[in-house]
Coordinates of C-alpha atoms in Angstrom, one line a residue:
M1 CA -3.3 57.2 1.4
R2 CA -5.4 54.2 2.4
L3 CA -3.8 51.1 3.8
K4 CA -4.9 49.1 0.8
N5 CA -2.8 51.3 -1.5
I6 CA 0.4 50.2 0.0
S7 CA -0.1 46.6 0.7
S8 CA -1.6 43.4 -0.5
C9 CA -1.8 41.1 2.4
L10 CA 0.9 43.1 4.2
L11 CA 1.4 42.0 7.8
L12 CA -0.2 43.7 10.8
V13 CA 0.2 41.7 13.9
G14 CA -2.1 40.9 16.8
F15 CA -0.9 38.5 19.4
I16 CA -1.2 36.9 22.8
L17 CA 0.9 36.5 25.8
L18 CA 0.7 33.6 28.3
N19 CA 3.3 31.9 30.4
D20 CA 6.0 33.9 28.6
E21 CA 4.4 32.9 25.3
T22 CA 5.8 35.1 22.5
Q23 CA 4.1 33.6 19.5
F24 CA 2.5 36.3 17.3
I25 CA -0.4 35.9 15.1
K26 CA -0.9 37.2 11.6
F27 CA -3.4 39.5 10.1
P28 CA -3.4 39.8 6.3
S29 CA -4.0 43.5 5.4
R30 CA -6.2 45.1 2.9
Q31 CA -5.5 44.6 -0.8
L32 CA -3.5 46.7 -3.2
G33 CA -5.5 49.5 -4.7
L34 CA -8.0 48.6 -7.4
L35 CA -6.2 48.1 -10.7
P36 CA -7.4 50.1 -13.7
V37 CA -10.4 48.6 -15.6
L38 CA -9.4 47.7 -19.2
A39 CA -11.7 47.4 -22.2
Q40 CA -12.8 43.8 -22.8
T41 CA -11.2 43.3 -26.2
G42 CA -8.5 40.7 -27.1
E43 CA -5.5 40.7 -24.9
E44 CA -6.9 43.5 -22.7
S45 CA -9.8 41.2 -21.9
L46 CA -7.4 38.5 -20.7
A47 CA -5.6 41.1 -18.6
Q48 CA -8.9 42.2 -17.0
E49 CA -9.7 38.5 -16.3
A50 CA -6.3 38.2 -14.6
R51 CA -7.0 41.1 -12.4
R52 CA -10.5 39.9 -11.6
L53 CA -9.0 36.6 -10.5
Y54 CA -6.5 38.4 -8.4
E55 CA -9.3 40.3 -6.6
L56 CA -11.1 37.0 -6.1
G57 CA -8.0 35.4 -4.6
Y58 CA -7.5 38.3 -2.3
E59 CA -11.1 38.1 -1.1
Q60 CA -10.6 34.3 -0.5
T61 CA -7.5 35.1 1.6
D62 CA -9.4 37.7 3.5
R63 CA -12.1 35.1 4.3
G64 CA -9.5 32.5 5.4
E65 CA -10.0 30.3 2.3
F66 CA -6.3 29.8 1.8
Q67 CA -6.2 26.7 -0.4
E68 CA -8.8 28.2 -2.7
A69 CA -6.9 31.4 -2.8
L70 CA -3.7 29.6 -3.8
A71 CA -5.5 28.0 -6.7
T72 CA -7.0 31.3 -7.8
F73 CA -3.8 33.2 -7.6
D74 CA -2.1 30.5 -9.7
R75 CA -4.6 31.0 -12.5
A76 CA -4.3 34.8 -12.2
L77 CA -0.4 34.5 -12.3
T78 CA -0.6 32.4 -15.5
M79 CA -2.7 35.1 -17.2
A80 CA -0.5 37.9 -16.0
L81 CA 2.5 36.2 -17.5
Q82 CA 0.7 35.8 -20.8
V83 CA -0.2 39.5 -21.1
G84 CA 3.1 40.7 -19.7
D85 CA 1.5 42.6 -16.7
R86 CA 4.6 42.6 -14.6
R87 CA 3.2 44.8 -11.9
L88 CA 0.3 42.5 -11.4
E89 CA 2.7 39.5 -11.5
G90 CA 4.7 41.0 -8.6
V91 CA 1.5 41.6 -6.6
I92 CA 0.3 38.0 -7.1
L93 CA 3.7 36.5 -6.2
N94 CA 3.8 38.5 -3.0
D95 CA 0.3 37.4 -2.0
I96 CA 1.0 33.8 -2.7
A97 CA 4.0 34.1 -0.3
V98 CA 1.7 35.6 2.3
V99 CA -0.7 32.7 2.1
Y100 CA 2.1 30.2 2.5
R101 CA 3.3 32.2 5.5
I102 CA -0.1 32.0 7.1
L103 CA -0.2 28.3 6.5
G104 CA 3.2 27.9 8.1
D105 CA 5.0 26.9 4.9
Y106 CA 7.9 29.3 5.4
P107 CA 10.3 27.8 2.7
Q108 CA 7.6 28.3 0.0
A109 CA 6.8 31.8 1.3
L110 CA 10.5 32.8 1.0
Q111 CA 10.7 31.3 -2.5
F112 CA 7.8 33.4 -3.8
L113 CA 8.9 36.5 -1.9
N114 CA 12.3 36.2 -3.6
Q115 CA 10.6 36.1 -7.0
A116 CA 8.4 39.1 -6.1
F117 CA 11.3 41.1 -4.8
T118 CA 13.5 40.5 -7.9
L119 CA 10.7 41.4 -10.3
R120 CA 9.7 44.6 -8.3
Q121 CA 13.3 45.7 -8.3
Q122 CA 13.5 45.3 -12.1
I123 CA 10.4 47.5 -12.6
N124 CA 11.4 49.9 -9.8
D125 CA 8.1 49.4 -7.9
R126 CA 9.0 51.3 -4.7
S127 CA 5.8 50.5 -2.8
G128 CA 6.0 46.9 -3.9
I129 CA 9.6 46.6 -2.8
A130 CA 8.8 47.9 0.6
Q131 CA 5.8 45.6 0.8
T132 CA 7.9 42.5 0.0
L133 CA 10.6 43.6 2.5
V134 CA 8.1 43.7 5.2
N135 CA 6.7 40.3 4.3
F136 CA 10.3 38.9 4.3
G137 CA 10.5 40.3 7.9
A138 CA 7.2 38.7 8.8
V139 CA 8.4 35.3 7.7
Y140 CA 11.7 35.6 9.5
Q141 CA 9.9 36.8 12.6
S142 CA 7.7 33.6 12.4
L143 CA 10.9 31.6 12.3
A144 CA 12.2 33.5 15.3
D145 CA 15.1 34.9 13.3
Y146 CA 14.8 38.3 14.9
P147 CA 18.0 39.9 13.5
Q148 CA 16.9 39.1 9.9
A149 CA 13.3 40.3 10.6
L150 CA 14.5 43.6 12.1
D151 CA 16.9 44.2 9.2
F152 CA 14.1 43.8 6.6
Y153 CA 11.8 46.1 8.6
Q154 CA 14.5 48.8 8.8
Q155 CA 15.1 48.5 5.1
A156 CA 11.4 49.0 4.3
L157 CA 10.8 51.9 6.7
P158 CA 12.7 54.7 4.9
I159 CA 11.1 53.6 1.6
V160 CA 7.5 54.1 2.8
Q161 CA 8.5 57.3 4.6
G162 CA 9.9 58.6 1.4
E163 CA 6.7 57.7 -0.4
Q164 CA 4.8 59.4 2.4
E165 CA 2.7 56.3 3.0
Q166 CA 1.7 56.7 6.6
D167 CA -0.3 53.5 6.5
G168 CA 2.7 51.5 5.4
E169 CA 4.8 53.1 8.1
A170 CA 2.2 52.1 10.6
V171 CA 2.4 48.5 9.5
I172 CA 6.2 48.5 9.9
L173 CA 6.0 50.1 13.3
T174 CA 3.5 47.5 14.3
N175 CA 5.7 44.6 13.2
M176 CA 8.7 46.1 14.9
G177 CA 6.7 46.6 18.1
E178 CA 5.8 42.9 18.1
L179 CA 9.4 42.0 17.5
Y180 CA 10.4 44.1 20.6
R181 CA 7.7 42.3 22.6
Q182 CA 9.0 38.9 21.5
L183 CA 12.4 40.0 22.7
G184 CA 11.1 40.9 26.1
Q185 CA 11.0 44.7 25.7
P186 CA 7.4 45.6 26.3
N187 CA 7.9 49.3 26.9
K188 CA 9.6 49.7 23.5
A189 CA 6.8 47.6 22.0
L190 CA 4.1 49.7 23.5
A191 CA 5.6 52.9 22.2
S192 CA 5.9 51.5 18.7
F193 CA 2.3 50.3 18.8
Q194 CA 1.0 53.6 20.0
N195 CA 2.8 55.4 17.2
A196 CA 1.3 53.0 14.7
L197 CA -2.2 53.6 16.1
S198 CA -1.9 57.4 15.8
L199 CA -1.0 57.0 12.1
L200 CA -3.8 54.6 11.5
E201 CA -6.4 56.8 13.1
K202 CA -5.5 59.5 10.6
E203 CA -6.4 57.1 7.8
G204 CA -9.6 56.0 9.5
D205 CA -9.3 52.3 8.6
Q206 CA -11.3 50.6 11.3
W207 CA -9.9 47.1 10.4
A208 CA -6.4 48.3 11.0
I209 CA -7.3 50.3 14.1
G210 CA -8.8 47.1 15.6
I211 CA -5.5 45.3 15.1
A212 CA -3.5 48.2 16.6
L213 CA -5.8 48.2 19.7
A214 CA -5.1 44.4 20.1
N215 CA -1.3 45.1 19.9
I216 CA -1.5 47.7 22.6
G217 CA -3.6 45.3 24.7
A218 CA -0.8 42.7 24.4
A219 CA 1.9 45.2 25.3
Y220 CA -0.1 46.1 28.5
D221 CA -0.4 42.3 29.1
A222 CA 3.4 42.0 29.0
L223 CA 3.7 44.9 31.4
G224 CA 1.3 43.1 33.8
E225 CA -1.4 45.8 33.5
L226 CA -4.2 43.3 33.0
S227 CA -7.3 45.6 33.3
Q228 CA -5.8 47.9 30.6
S229 CA -5.0 44.9 28.5
L230 CA -8.5 43.4 28.7
E231 CA -10.0 46.8 27.9
F232 CA -8.0 47.1 24.6
Y233 CA -8.7 43.5 23.6
Q234 CA -12.5 44.1 24.0
K235 CA -12.3 47.2 21.9
S236 CA -10.4 45.2 19.3
L237 CA -13.0 42.4 19.3
A238 CA -15.8 44.8 18.8
I239 CA -14.2 46.3 15.7
A240 CA -13.2 42.9 14.4
T241 CA -16.9 41.8 14.7
E242 CA -18.2 45.0 13.1
V243 CA -15.9 44.7 10.0
Q244 CA -16.4 40.9 9.9
D245 CA -12.7 40.2 10.3
T246 CA -12.9 36.4 11.0
L247 CA -9.2 36.0 11.6
G248 CA -9.1 38.9 14.0
I249 CA -12.1 37.6 15.9
G250 CA -10.4 34.3 16.5
Q251 CA -7.1 35.8 17.5
T252 CA -8.7 38.3 19.9
W253 CA -10.7 35.6 21.6
I254 CA -7.4 33.8 22.3
N255 CA -5.9 37.0 23.6
I256 CA -8.9 37.5 26.0
G257 CA -8.5 33.9 27.2
A258 CA -4.9 34.7 28.2
I259 CA -6.1 37.6 30.4
Y260 CA -8.8 35.5 32.0
E261 CA -6.2 32.8 32.7
K262 CA -3.9 35.3 34.4
L263 CA -6.9 36.5 36.5
A264 CA -7.5 32.8 37.5
D265 CA -10.9 32.8 35.9
Y266 CA -10.3 29.4 34.3
P267 CA -13.8 28.6 33.0
Q268 CA -13.9 32.0 31.2
A269 CA -10.4 31.3 29.8
I270 CA -11.3 27.9 28.5
Q271 CA -14.4 29.3 26.8
A272 CA -12.5 32.1 25.2
Y273 CA -9.7 29.7 24.0
Q274 CA -12.2 27.3 22.6
Q275 CA -14.0 30.1 20.7
G276 CA -10.7 31.2 19.2
L277 CA -9.6 27.6 18.4
A278 CA -12.9 26.9 16.5
V279 CA -12.3 29.9 14.3
M280 CA -8.6 29.0 13.6
R281 CA -9.5 25.5 12.7
E282 CA -12.0 26.7 10.2
L283 CA -9.4 29.0 8.7
G284 CA -6.6 26.4 8.8
D285 CA -4.2 28.8 10.6
L286 CA -1.7 26.3 12.1
D287 CA 0.3 28.8 14.0
S288 CA -2.7 30.0 15.9
I289 CA -4.1 26.5 16.4
G290 CA -0.8 25.6 18.1
Q291 CA -1.1 28.7 20.2
A292 CA -4.6 27.8 21.3
F293 CA -3.6 24.2 22.2
N294 CA -0.6 25.5 24.2
N295 CA -2.8 27.9 26.2
L296 CA -5.5 25.3 26.8
G297 CA -2.8 23.0 28.2
S298 CA -1.7 25.8 30.6
V299 CA -5.2 26.3 31.9
H300 CA -5.6 22.6 32.6
R301 CA -2.2 22.5 34.3
R302 CA -3.2 25.4 36.6
M303 CA -6.3 23.4 37.4
G304 CA -4.2 20.4 38.3
E305 CA -5.6 18.4 35.4
Y306 CA -2.2 17.2 34.2
S307 CA -3.2 14.4 31.8
Q308 CA -5.4 16.9 29.8
A309 CA -2.7 19.5 30.0
L310 CA -0.1 17.2 28.6
E311 CA -2.4 16.1 25.8
F312 CA -2.9 19.7 24.7
Y313 CA 0.9 20.4 24.9
E314 CA 1.7 17.4 22.7
R315 CA -0.8 18.6 20.1
A316 CA 0.7 22.1 20.2
L317 CA 4.3 20.8 20.0
E318 CA 3.5 18.6 17.0
I319 CA 2.1 21.6 15.1
R320 CA 5.0 23.9 16.1
E321 CA 7.6 21.3 15.1
N322 CA 6.0 20.8 11.8
I323 CA 5.9 24.5 10.9
G324 CA 9.3 25.2 12.3
N325 CA 8.1 27.7 15.0
R326 CA 11.1 27.4 17.4
A327 CA 10.1 30.1 19.8
G328 CA 6.7 28.4 20.2
M329 CA 8.5 25.1 20.6
A330 CA 10.6 26.5 23.4
V331 CA 7.5 27.8 25.2
T332 CA 5.5 24.6 24.9
L333 CA 8.5 22.4 26.0
Q334 CA 8.8 24.7 29.1
N335 CA 5.1 24.4 29.8
K336 CA 5.1 20.6 29.3
G337 CA 8.2 20.3 31.5
L338 CA 6.5 22.2 34.3
A339 CA 3.3 20.1 34.0
L340 CA 5.5 16.9 34.3
F341 CA 7.3 18.4 37.3
E342 CA 4.1 19.3 39.1
A343 CA 2.7 15.8 38.3
G344 CA 5.8 14.3 40.0
K345 CA 7.2 12.8 36.8
L346 CA 10.7 14.1 37.4
P347 CA 12.8 12.2 34.9
E348 CA 10.4 13.0 32.1
A349 CA 10.3 16.7 33.2
T350 CA 14.1 16.8 33.2
E351 CA 14.3 15.4 29.7
T352 CA 11.7 17.8 28.4
L353 CA 13.2 20.9 30.0
Y354 CA 16.7 20.1 28.6
A355 CA 15.1 19.9 25.2
G356 CA 13.4 23.2 25.7
I357 CA 16.7 24.9 26.7
D358 CA 18.4 23.5 23.5
V359 CA 15.6 25.1 21.4
L360 CA 15.8 28.3 23.4
E361 CA 19.5 28.7 22.9
S362 CA 19.2 28.1 19.2
L363 CA 17.2 31.4 19.0
R364 CA 20.2 33.4 20.1
P365 CA 22.8 33.6 17.3
G366 CA 22.9 37.0 15.7
L367 CA 21.0 38.9 18.4
S368 CA 22.4 42.1 19.8
D369 CA 23.7 42.1 23.3
L370 CA 20.6 43.8 24.7
N371 CA 18.3 41.3 22.9
K372 CA 20.3 38.3 24.0
V373 CA 19.8 39.4 27.6
S374 CA 16.2 40.3 27.3
I375 CA 15.1 37.1 25.5
F376 CA 16.8 35.1 28.2
D377 CA 15.1 37.1 30.9
K378 CA 11.8 36.2 29.1
Y379 CA 12.5 32.5 29.2
Q380 CA 14.6 32.2 32.3
S381 CA 12.0 30.1 34.1
T382 CA 12.9 27.1 32.0
Y383 CA 16.3 27.1 33.7
S384 CA 14.7 27.6 37.1
I385 CA 12.2 24.7 36.7
L386 CA 15.0 22.4 35.5
Q387 CA 17.1 23.3 38.5
K388 CA 14.2 22.5 40.8
A389 CA 13.6 19.2 39.0
L390 CA 17.2 18.2 39.4
I391 CA 17.3 19.3 43.1
A392 CA 14.2 17.2 43.7
Q393 CA 16.1 14.2 42.3
N394 CA 19.1 14.9 44.6
Q395 CA 21.3 16.1 41.7
P396 CA 22.5 19.5 43.0
E397 CA 25.7 19.4 40.9
K398 CA 23.8 19.0 37.7
A399 CA 21.6 21.8 38.8
L400 CA 24.7 24.0 39.2
T401 CA 25.6 23.3 35.6
V402 CA 22.2 24.4 34.5
A403 CA 22.4 27.6 36.6
E404 CA 25.7 28.4 35.0
R405 CA 24.5 27.5 31.5
G406 CA 21.7 30.0 31.8
R407 CA 24.1 32.9 32.1
A408 CA 27.5 31.9 30.7
R409 CA 27.1 32.2 26.9
A410 CA 25.7 35.7 26.9
F411 CA 28.8 37.0 28.8
V412 CA 31.2 35.0 26.6
E413 CA 29.7 36.8 23.6
L414 CA 29.9 40.2 25.4
I415 CA 33.6 39.6 25.9
A416 CA 34.0 38.7 22.3
K417 CA 32.4 42.0 21.3
R418 CA 35.3 43.8 23.0
L419 CA 37.8 42.0 20.9
S420 CA 36.6 42.6 17.3
P421 CA 33.5 42.4 15.1
E422 CA 35.0 39.2 13.6
A423 CA 35.4 37.6 17.0
A424 CA 31.9 38.6 17.9
Q425 CA 30.5 36.9 14.9
E426 CA 32.6 33.8 15.5
F427 CA 31.4 33.4 19.0
S428 CA 27.8 34.2 18.0
D429 CA 27.8 31.3 15.4
R430 CA 29.8 28.9 17.6
Q431 CA 27.9 26.2 19.5
I432 CA 29.7 26.6 22.9
P433 CA 29.1 23.4 24.9
P434 CA 27.4 23.8 28.3
P435 CA 29.8 23.8 31.3
T436 CA 30.5 20.6 33.1
I437 CA 31.2 20.1 36.8
Q438 CA 34.8 19.4 35.9
D439 CA 35.0 22.8 34.1
I440 CA 33.6 24.5 37.2
Q441 CA 36.0 22.8 39.5
Q442 CA 38.9 23.7 37.3
V443 CA 38.0 27.4 37.4
A444 CA 38.0 27.2 41.2
A445 CA 41.4 25.6 41.3
E446 CA 42.9 28.0 38.7
Q447 CA 41.6 31.0 40.6
N448 CA 42.6 29.5 44.0
A449 CA 39.3 30.9 45.2
T450 CA 36.1 29.7 46.8
L451 CA 33.2 30.2 44.3
V452 CA 29.7 31.0 45.6
E453 CA 27.0 30.8 42.9
Y454 CA 23.4 32.0 43.6
S455 CA 20.3 31.1 41.7
I456 CA 16.9 32.6 42.4
V457 CA 14.1 30.2 41.4
V458 CA 10.4 31.2 41.0
D459 CA 7.2 29.5 41.9
N460 CA 4.2 29.1 39.5
S461 CA 3.1 32.6 40.2
A462 CA 6.4 34.0 39.0
K463 CA 7.3 35.1 42.6
N464 CA 10.7 34.4 44.1
S465 CA 10.3 31.2 46.1
S466 CA 13.8 29.9 47.0
L467 CA 17.4 30.7 46.7
L468 CA 19.8 28.0 45.6
I469 CA 23.5 28.4 46.7
W470 CA 26.5 26.4 45.6
V471 CA 29.9 26.7 47.2
V472 CA 32.9 25.4 45.1
K473 CA 36.2 25.2 47.0
P474 CA 39.6 25.3 45.4
T475 CA 40.0 21.6 46.2
G476 CA 37.0 20.8 44.0
A477 CA 34.6 20.0 46.8
I478 CA 31.1 21.2 46.1
A479 CA 28.4 22.0 48.7
F480 CA 24.8 23.0 48.2
R481 CA 22.3 24.9 50.4
E482 CA 18.8 26.2 49.8
V483 CA 17.0 29.2 51.4
D484 CA 13.3 29.6 51.6
L485 CA 12.6 33.2 50.4
S486 CA 9.0 33.1 51.8
L487 CA 10.7 33.8 55.1
L488 CA 11.0 37.4 54.0
E489 CA 7.2 37.9 54.5
G490 CA 8.0 38.4 58.2
F491 CA 10.3 41.3 57.2
R492 CA 7.7 43.0 54.8
D493 CA 6.9 45.9 57.1
N494 CA 10.6 47.0 56.8
L495 CA 10.4 47.0 53.0
V496 CA 7.1 48.7 52.2
Q497 CA 8.7 52.0 51.1
F498 CA 11.0 50.1 48.7
L499 CA 8.3 48.0 47.0
V500 CA 7.1 48.9 43.5
G501 CA 3.8 47.9 42.0
E502 CA 1.9 47.2 45.2
E503 CA -0.9 49.7 44.4
T504 CA -1.2 49.1 40.7
D505 CA -2.1 46.3 38.2
A506 CA 1.6 45.8 37.6
Q507 CA 3.1 42.7 39.0
P508 CA 4.5 43.6 42.5
E509 CA 8.2 43.2 42.9
P510 CA 9.5 40.3 45.0
L511 CA 10.4 41.2 48.6
L512 CA 14.0 40.3 47.8
T513 CA 14.2 43.0 45.2
A514 CA 12.9 45.5 47.8
L515 CA 15.4 44.3 50.3
V516 CA 18.3 44.8 47.9
R517 CA 17.1 48.3 47.0
G518 CA 16.7 49.1 50.7
S519 CA 20.2 47.9 51.6
R520 CA 21.7 50.1 48.9
S521 CA 19.7 53.0 50.2
S522 CA 21.1 52.4 53.7
I523 CA 24.6 53.0 52.3
T524 CA 24.1 55.8 49.9
E525 CA 22.2 57.9 52.4
T526 CA 25.2 58.0 54.7
L527 CA 27.9 58.8 52.1
P528 CA 30.5 60.1 52.0
T529 CA 31.6 59.1 55.5
I530 CA 30.5 55.5 56.5
S531 CA 31.3 54.0 59.8
P532 CA 29.7 51.0 61.6
G533 CA 27.8 53.3 63.9
Q534 CA 26.3 55.4 61.1
V535 CA 25.0 52.7 58.7
S536 CA 21.4 51.6 59.2
N537 CA 22.3 47.9 59.4
R538 CA 18.9 46.2 59.6
K539 CA 18.6 45.5 55.9
L540 CA 22.3 44.7 55.5
K541 CA 22.0 42.2 58.3
K542 CA 18.9 40.6 56.7
L543 CA 20.8 40.2 53.5
H544 CA 23.7 38.7 55.4
E545 CA 21.3 36.3 57.1
L546 CA 19.9 35.2 53.7
L547 CA 23.0 35.1 51.6
I548 CA 25.9 34.4 53.9
N549 CA 24.7 32.7 57.1
P550 CA 23.6 29.4 55.2
I551 CA 27.1 29.0 53.8
A552 CA 29.3 30.7 56.5
D553 CA 30.7 27.4 57.7
L554 CA 31.9 26.7 54.1
L555 CA 33.8 30.0 53.6
P556 CA 37.5 30.3 54.3
T557 CA 38.6 31.5 57.7
N558 CA 41.7 33.3 56.4
P559 CA 40.7 36.8 55.4
E560 CA 43.4 36.8 52.6
E561 CA 41.8 33.9 50.8
K562 CA 39.5 35.0 47.9
V563 CA 35.8 34.5 47.8
I564 CA 34.2 35.1 44.3
F565 CA 30.4 35.7 44.4
I566 CA 28.4 34.9 41.3
P567 CA 25.1 36.7 41.8
H568 CA 21.8 36.2 39.9
K569 CA 19.1 38.7 38.9
E570 CA 18.7 41.4 41.6
L571 CA 21.6 40.0 43.6
F572 CA 23.9 41.7 41.2
F573 CA 23.0 44.9 43.1
V574 CA 23.9 43.5 46.5
P575 CA 26.7 45.5 48.2
F576 CA 28.5 42.3 49.3
P577 CA 31.4 43.9 51.1
A578 CA 29.0 46.0 53.3
L579 CA 26.9 43.1 54.5
I580 CA 26.9 43.0 58.3
D581 CA 26.9 39.9 60.5
E582 CA 25.4 39.4 64.0
S583 CA 28.6 40.9 65.6
D584 CA 28.3 44.1 63.5
R585 CA 31.3 43.1 61.4
Y586 CA 31.3 43.9 57.6
L587 CA 31.8 40.9 55.3
I588 CA 34.9 42.6 53.8
E589 CA 36.6 42.4 57.2
K590 CA 36.5 38.6 57.1
H591 CA 37.0 37.8 53.4
T592 CA 38.8 39.1 50.2
I593 CA 35.7 39.6 48.0
L594 CA 35.3 39.6 44.2
T595 CA 32.2 39.2 42.0
A596 CA 31.8 37.8 38.6
P597 CA 28.8 37.4 36.2
G598 CA 29.5 33.7 35.7
I599 CA 31.9 31.0 36.6
Q600 CA 33.1 30.5 33.0

């Protein structure tokens, strides 16, 4: 069955990825199958005119003439009500909602989708019900309400499968793939997109195939495989041009610009973004205009042109605030904060990054445990940049609260999950205040332990650049140390066998990750009998040098006193008890060691 027979303006997504950007862009799909032609007599003539107007409104939507389409759909709806054509009425209500979604008016979109859904349930229009469920999901996805979006997609999927509508199934798989990508799970996204493409190729709809190719390109982008990504985007652009898909052309140009930016080909990136922006302005697609402004800001930031970058970020932020795109707001606030930080405007950067974190954390209620972790992994650089800004202003204690804030709530919610479903929901909905220095000091006192919290911060190339370490004593005294992780370059030859991604397009792993992997290998290869003479201690000593030596003078001298390590990222895999000092003594010989996921 052709795609047009399941959906009228049903969502297929094509999207871009830049600086952890997760905003997706909309493609309205082909229209519902042609409605029967009626004889031009009396009421039947009016019904035929209503259908003709609907077809015209759909064509206007397809051309990006959204305001004209709304006016045409309104006239068609009036006529459909007059003649009592309830099926056509449901189609028009659905399509009006889609236009409002494209225009970023989500409350209006939801209002019309509710009307369409109620009507389609009354007349038992199974395909129409599935279509409206998917469009509900699309709106909630635009609003970054991912649990709601996923729920609607999962409701729609068995309906289209039961109706044997492979094209509709492909649409849902596509939207779910984009949702996974937004949640920072690109491998799941890629699999979903590839399944959708195989279904669409059976239908032979070039327009839909072009969108599927763009989606696969973006998944490869998220995986760091840039050459693969560019190849799929170019295939998508060729098809969009062939079928005269104006919206697809504009979006794919923005996608291609993101790849050129990552390849540091900034003139090509700007040119591609400008071409995409021109198309989106003509169409009035506010979501994509905000996306293009955000990305242009990032190119100028990378070029050191901060005033221009900030101007573009402000324009993007204004649009995203107006249409309620919270995920996009979080991204733009992060990018703006980074530009201010690099420009040396530290107080302004701090204020902007705090605002970005507030928006980011508002995305989390209702997400599953896995999704809470993955979406924070995706945006964690906001916390890193803010920590760097605070350290630069000689405010290490405030930086500690930010480091702790970035990990604490997820673990509180995980603990709640172990209590009961009711407790999980209560904690999910509750606005837990960020930890204060007094809270952290109180924990150290109550535990009668020395707390050691680590935070890995990244540079502008997303590589580990420095390690921040705070030591909180039971007395409440707090000390701060910083380690330059670039020093590991001199140790690279010892880590080559443990590096991943060195010979591929994928982003190479940081040397610290390889060091942690190598240190664990040193232990496991000698099991089950480990003694100081048997363990290959070079990597374990190097980790001791990085993690313990900078704070050794701050740790208790009594081996019975507790030291609680709070790791970060790959440091969770560090075998702390087995770390070896210059005298070949294990750390466990000198301290009573515990670890925790967060101070709170």
